[in-house]
Amino acid sequence: MMLQAPVRRAGLALTGATIIAVAAAQGATAKPFDTPPSPALCASGIAVPQTFVEDAANSLPPGTITYVINEQGGSGAMVAWVNVDSVQTGQLRFGTAELEPTPIGDEAMAPIAVVETGEGTVLSAMLGAYENAQGETCILLPGFTSDDVPGAPAAD
């Protein structure tokens, strides 16, 4: 029983990484953070984080959000979220899922975080220490975004 959650998370990470790699090539809909995190103590900054949820342009699992920083970077940034409809909360550090980072080109890798939020309006914050593509450690002052996460499609 205790093995189900890690296996499920690994499956979500694999699905998210595969879909993001395919979605990037096909131009799937990504939503930039409404207010991106502000990097401090690093001259180069970071790429604007984006979110992906299930829609007609991809096959992400319903009830999940995939967070992506579209640059070759390291682990470290934290995503904290709250589903305001179900009052579920959670947090995940980039680089903690089994399949991270994911390819975004021939040689570049992008950090991703896949979270199971459930259906509803989800408010998210990204913050913490993050190593950018230039190898600088940035302190990310919180950035915020909101997403409408679809639930499971209606049964036929």
PDB file of C-alpha atoms in Angstrom:
ATOM      1  CA  MET A   1       0.000   0.000   0.000  1.00  0.00           C
ATOM      2  CA  MET A   2       2.716   2.491   0.916  1.00  0.00           C
ATOM      3  CA  LEU A   3       4.393   1.917  -2.469  1.00  0.00           C
ATOM      4  CA  GLN A   4       1.347   3.197  -4.395  1.00  0.00           C
ATOM      5  CA  ALA A   5       1.981   6.922  -3.767  1.00  0.00           C
ATOM      6  CA  PRO A   6       5.642   6.888  -4.964  1.00  0.00           C
ATOM      7  CA  VAL A   7       4.710   4.785  -7.999  1.00  0.00           C
ATOM      8  CA  ARG A   8       1.821   7.127  -8.761  1.00  0.00           C
ATOM      9  CA  ARG A   9       4.087  10.198  -8.444  1.00  0.00           C
ATOM     10  CA  ALA A  10       6.708   8.596 -10.678  1.00  0.00           C
ATOM     11  CA  GLY A  11       3.995   7.889 -13.230  1.00  0.00           C
ATOM     12  CA  LEU A  12       2.804  11.497 -13.067  1.00  0.00           C
ATOM     13  CA  ALA A  13       6.361  12.766 -13.454  1.00  0.00           C
ATOM     14  CA  LEU A  14       6.947  10.487 -16.436  1.00  0.00           C
ATOM     15  CA  THR A  15       3.666  11.572 -18.015  1.00  0.00           C
ATOM     16  CA  GLY A  16       4.357  15.246 -17.342  1.00  0.00           C
ATOM     17  CA  ALA A  17       7.900  15.101 -18.666  1.00  0.00           C
ATOM     18  CA  THR A  18       6.844  13.256 -21.805  1.00  0.00           C
ATOM     19  CA  ILE A  19       3.963  15.624 -22.461  1.00  0.00           C
ATOM     20  CA  ILE A  20       6.009  18.748 -21.831  1.00  0.00           C
ATOM     21  CA  ALA A  21       8.721  17.516 -24.199  1.00  0.00           C
ATOM     22  CA  VAL A  22       6.091  16.771 -26.865  1.00  0.00           C
ATOM     23  CA  ALA A  23       4.099  19.916 -26.070  1.00  0.00           C
ATOM     24  CA  ALA A  24       7.160  22.124 -26.446  1.00  0.00           C
ATOM     25  CA  ALA A  25       7.757  20.696 -29.890  1.00  0.00           C
ATOM     26  CA  GLN A  26       4.092  21.125 -30.884  1.00  0.00           C
ATOM     27  CA  GLY A  27       3.554  24.556 -29.323  1.00  0.00           C
ATOM     28  CA  ALA A  28       1.063  23.481 -26.635  1.00  0.00           C
ATOM     29  CA  THR A  29      -0.498  26.123 -24.438  1.00  0.00           C
ATOM     30  CA  ALA A  30       1.706  27.228 -21.579  1.00  0.00           C
ATOM     31  CA  LYS A  31       0.622  29.891 -19.126  1.00  0.00           C
ATOM     32  CA  PRO A  32       3.352  32.129 -17.707  1.00  0.00           C
ATOM     33  CA  PHE A  33       3.155  32.981 -14.008  1.00  0.00           C
ATOM     34  CA  ASP A  34       0.817  35.944 -13.432  1.00  0.00           C
ATOM     35  CA  THR A  35       3.485  37.555 -11.234  1.00  0.00           C
ATOM     36  CA  PRO A  36       6.838  35.802 -11.825  1.00  0.00           C
ATOM     37  CA  PRO A  37       9.216  35.280  -8.911  1.00  0.00           C
ATOM     38  CA  SER A  38      11.795  38.048  -8.523  1.00  0.00           C
ATOM     39  CA  PRO A  39      15.351  36.670  -8.556  1.00  0.00           C
ATOM     40  CA  ALA A  40      17.819  38.253  -6.147  1.00  0.00           C
ATOM     41  CA  LEU A  41      21.598  37.873  -5.771  1.00  0.00           C
ATOM     42  CA  CYS A  42      22.119  36.662  -9.351  1.00  0.00           C
ATOM     43  CA  ALA A  43      22.929  38.892 -12.306  1.00  0.00           C
ATOM     44  CA  SER A  44      21.370  36.714 -15.025  1.00  0.00           C
ATOM     45  CA  GLY A  45      17.976  36.025 -13.419  1.00  0.00           C
ATOM     46  CA  ILE A  46      15.788  33.108 -14.515  1.00  0.00           C
ATOM     47  CA  ALA A  47      13.376  32.258 -17.320  1.00  0.00           C
ATOM     48  CA  VAL A  48       9.721  32.985 -16.604  1.00  0.00           C
ATOM     49  CA  PRO A  49       8.095  29.913 -15.014  1.00  0.00           C
ATOM     50  CA  GLN A  50       5.078  28.449 -16.786  1.00  0.00           C
ATOM     51  CA  THR A  51       2.234  26.107 -15.933  1.00  0.00           C
ATOM     52  CA  PHE A  52       0.507  23.458 -18.012  1.00  0.00           C
ATOM     53  CA  VAL A  53      -2.898  21.899 -17.280  1.00  0.00           C
ATOM     54  CA  GLU A  54      -4.968  19.456 -19.303  1.00  0.00           C
ATOM     55  CA  ASP A  55      -6.506  20.966 -22.447  1.00  0.00           C
ATOM     56  CA  ALA A  56      -7.137  20.088 -26.092  1.00  0.00           C
ATOM     57  CA  ALA A  57      -3.469  20.790 -26.991  1.00  0.00           C
ATOM     58  CA  ASN A  58      -2.016  18.118 -24.686  1.00  0.00           C
ATOM     59  CA  SER A  59      -2.849  14.922 -22.846  1.00  0.00           C
ATOM     60  CA  LEU A  60      -1.832  15.844 -19.315  1.00  0.00           C
ATOM     61  CA  PRO A  61      -3.761  13.983 -16.635  1.00  0.00           C
ATOM     62  CA  PRO A  62      -6.808  15.872 -15.320  1.00  0.00           C
ATOM     63  CA  GLY A  63      -6.438  17.303 -11.828  1.00  0.00           C
ATOM     64  CA  THR A  64      -2.709  18.046 -12.188  1.00  0.00           C
ATOM     65  CA  ILE A  65      -0.490  21.049 -12.857  1.00  0.00           C
ATOM     66  CA  THR A  66       2.955  20.808 -14.417  1.00  0.00           C
ATOM     67  CA  TYR A  67       5.299  23.672 -13.513  1.00  0.00           C
ATOM     68  CA  VAL A  68       8.239  24.337 -15.844  1.00  0.00           C
ATOM     69  CA  ILE A  69      11.168  26.766 -15.803  1.00  0.00           C
ATOM     70  CA  ASN A  70      12.199  26.850 -19.473  1.00  0.00           C
ATOM     71  CA  GLU A  71      15.946  27.002 -19.071  1.00  0.00           C
ATOM     72  CA  GLN A  72      18.682  24.592 -18.264  1.00  0.00           C
ATOM     73  CA  GLY A  73      18.721  24.935 -14.515  1.00  0.00           C
ATOM     74  CA  GLY A  74      19.054  23.035 -11.315  1.00  0.00           C
ATOM     75  CA  SER A  75      16.828  21.932  -8.526  1.00  0.00           C
ATOM     76  CA  GLY A  76      15.837  24.064  -5.603  1.00  0.00           C
ATOM     77  CA  ALA A  77      12.846  26.292  -6.267  1.00  0.00           C
ATOM     78  CA  MET A  78       9.761  25.396  -4.226  1.00  0.00           C
ATOM     79  CA  VAL A  79       6.188  25.399  -5.509  1.00  0.00           C
ATOM     80  CA  ALA A  80       3.451  25.740  -2.879  1.00  0.00           C
ATOM     81  CA  TRP A  81      -0.201  25.547  -3.911  1.00  0.00           C
ATOM     82  CA  VAL A  82      -3.731  25.665  -2.556  1.00  0.00           C
ATOM     83  CA  ASN A  83      -6.869  24.459  -4.313  1.00  0.00           C
ATOM     84  CA  VAL A  84      -9.424  27.032  -3.167  1.00  0.00           C
ATOM     85  CA  ASP A  85     -12.376  24.822  -4.153  1.00  0.00           C
ATOM     86  CA  SER A  86     -11.339  21.703  -2.216  1.00  0.00           C
ATOM     87  CA  VAL A  87      -9.029  23.412   0.332  1.00  0.00           C
ATOM     88  CA  GLN A  88      -6.243  20.945  -0.509  1.00  0.00           C
ATOM     89  CA  THR A  89      -2.686  22.220  -0.181  1.00  0.00           C
ATOM     90  CA  GLY A  90       0.767  20.965  -0.996  1.00  0.00           C
ATOM     91  CA  GLN A  91       4.315  21.821  -1.857  1.00  0.00           C
ATOM     92  CA  LEU A  92       7.032  20.318  -4.023  1.00  0.00           C
ATOM     93  CA  ARG A  93      10.644  21.246  -4.598  1.00  0.00           C
ATOM     94  CA  PHE A  94      11.888  21.184  -8.195  1.00  0.00           C
ATOM     95  CA  GLY A  95      14.162  18.215  -8.693  1.00  0.00           C
ATOM     96  CA  THR A  96      12.427  15.906  -6.210  1.00  0.00           C
ATOM     97  CA  ALA A  97      10.275  13.932  -8.651  1.00  0.00           C
ATOM     98  CA  GLU A  98      11.936  10.888 -10.173  1.00  0.00           C
ATOM     99  CA  LEU A  99      12.062  12.181 -13.743  1.00  0.00           C
ATOM    100  CA  GLU A 100      13.633  15.609 -13.390  1.00  0.00           C
ATOM    101  CA  PRO A 101      14.857  17.522 -15.233  1.00  0.00           C
ATOM    102  CA  THR A 102      13.306  16.909 -18.661  1.00  0.00           C
ATOM    103  CA  PRO A 103      14.795  17.550 -22.113  1.00  0.00           C
ATOM    104  CA  ILE A 104      13.874  20.829 -23.844  1.00  0.00           C
ATOM    105  CA  GLY A 105      16.233  20.441 -26.749  1.00  0.00           C
ATOM    106  CA  ASP A 106      19.181  18.416 -27.922  1.00  0.00           C
ATOM    107  CA  GLU A 107      21.395  19.372 -24.989  1.00  0.00           C
ATOM    108  CA  ALA A 108      19.302  21.442 -22.575  1.00  0.00           C
ATOM    109  CA  MET A 109      17.336  20.128 -19.598  1.00  0.00           C
ATOM    110  CA  ALA A 110      14.559  22.057 -17.834  1.00  0.00           C
ATOM    111  CA  PRO A 111      13.435  21.506 -14.254  1.00  0.00           C
ATOM    112  CA  ILE A 112       9.812  20.463 -13.866  1.00  0.00           C
ATOM    113  CA  ALA A 113       7.458  19.789 -10.977  1.00  0.00           C
ATOM    114  CA  VAL A 114       4.208  17.840 -11.419  1.00  0.00           C
ATOM    115  CA  VAL A 115       1.592  18.109  -8.671  1.00  0.00           C
ATOM    116  CA  GLU A 116      -1.774  16.483  -8.184  1.00  0.00           C
ATOM    117  CA  THR A 117      -4.028  19.343  -7.119  1.00  0.00           C
ATOM    118  CA  GLY A 118      -7.469  18.011  -7.992  1.00  0.00           C
ATOM    119  CA  GLU A 119     -10.089  19.908  -9.949  1.00  0.00           C
ATOM    120  CA  GLY A 120     -10.685  23.578  -9.165  1.00  0.00           C
ATOM    121  CA  THR A 121      -9.032  26.961  -8.961  1.00  0.00           C
ATOM    122  CA  VAL A 122      -5.453  26.561  -7.791  1.00  0.00           C
ATOM    123  CA  LEU A 123      -3.304  29.414  -6.461  1.00  0.00           C
ATOM    124  CA  SER A 124       0.433  28.735  -6.636  1.00  0.00           C
ATOM    125  CA  ALA A 125       3.584  30.394  -5.357  1.00  0.00           C
ATOM    126  CA  MET A 126       7.183  29.748  -6.427  1.00  0.00           C
ATOM    127  CA  LEU A 127      10.065  30.736  -4.135  1.00  0.00           C
ATOM    128  CA  GLY A 128      13.391  29.657  -2.680  1.00  0.00           C
ATOM    129  CA  ALA A 129      16.956  29.123  -3.835  1.00  0.00           C
ATOM    130  CA  TYR A 130      17.394  28.128  -7.483  1.00  0.00           C
ATOM    131  CA  GLU A 131      20.456  27.542  -9.658  1.00  0.00           C
ATOM    132  CA  ASN A 132      19.891  29.203 -13.042  1.00  0.00           C
ATOM    133  CA  ALA A 133      21.264  28.222 -16.468  1.00  0.00           C
ATOM    134  CA  GLN A 134      24.437  30.270 -15.855  1.00  0.00           C
ATOM    135  CA  GLY A 135      25.182  28.367 -12.647  1.00  0.00           C
ATOM    136  CA  GLU A 136      24.324  31.292 -10.362  1.00  0.00           C
ATOM    137  CA  THR A 137      22.348  30.665  -7.191  1.00  0.00           C
ATOM    138  CA  CYS A 138      19.309  32.948  -7.189  1.00  0.00           C
ATOM    139  CA  ILE A 139      17.054  33.638  -4.236  1.00  0.00           C
ATOM    140  CA  LEU A 140      13.530  33.693  -5.674  1.00  0.00           C
ATOM    141  CA  LEU A 141      11.240  36.128  -3.934  1.00  0.00           C
ATOM    142  CA  PRO A 142       7.727  34.677  -4.258  1.00  0.00           C
ATOM    143  CA  GLY A 143       5.920  34.767  -7.573  1.00  0.00           C
ATOM    144  CA  PHE A 144       2.240  33.888  -7.872  1.00  0.00           C
ATOM    145  CA  THR A 145      -0.172  32.456 -10.418  1.00  0.00           C
ATOM    146  CA  SER A 146      -3.633  30.921 -10.612  1.00  0.00           C
ATOM    147  CA  ASP A 147      -4.900  28.097 -12.808  1.00  0.00           C
ATOM    148  CA  ASP A 148      -8.302  26.548 -13.447  1.00  0.00           C
ATOM    149  CA  VAL A 149      -7.553  22.840 -13.286  1.00  0.00           C
ATOM    150  CA  PRO A 150     -10.042  20.611 -15.070  1.00  0.00           C
ATOM    151  CA  GLY A 151     -11.228  17.399 -13.439  1.00  0.00           C
ATOM    152  CA  ALA A 152     -11.778  14.046 -15.043  1.00  0.00           C
ATOM    153  CA  PRO A 153     -13.675  14.170 -18.336  1.00  0.00           C
ATOM    154  CA  ALA A 154     -17.317  13.115 -18.183  1.00  0.00           C
ATOM    155  CA  ALA A 155     -17.871   9.404 -18.727  1.00  0.00           C
ATOM    156  CA  ASP A 156     -19.235   8.476 -22.150  1.00  0.00           C
TER     157      ASP A 156
END
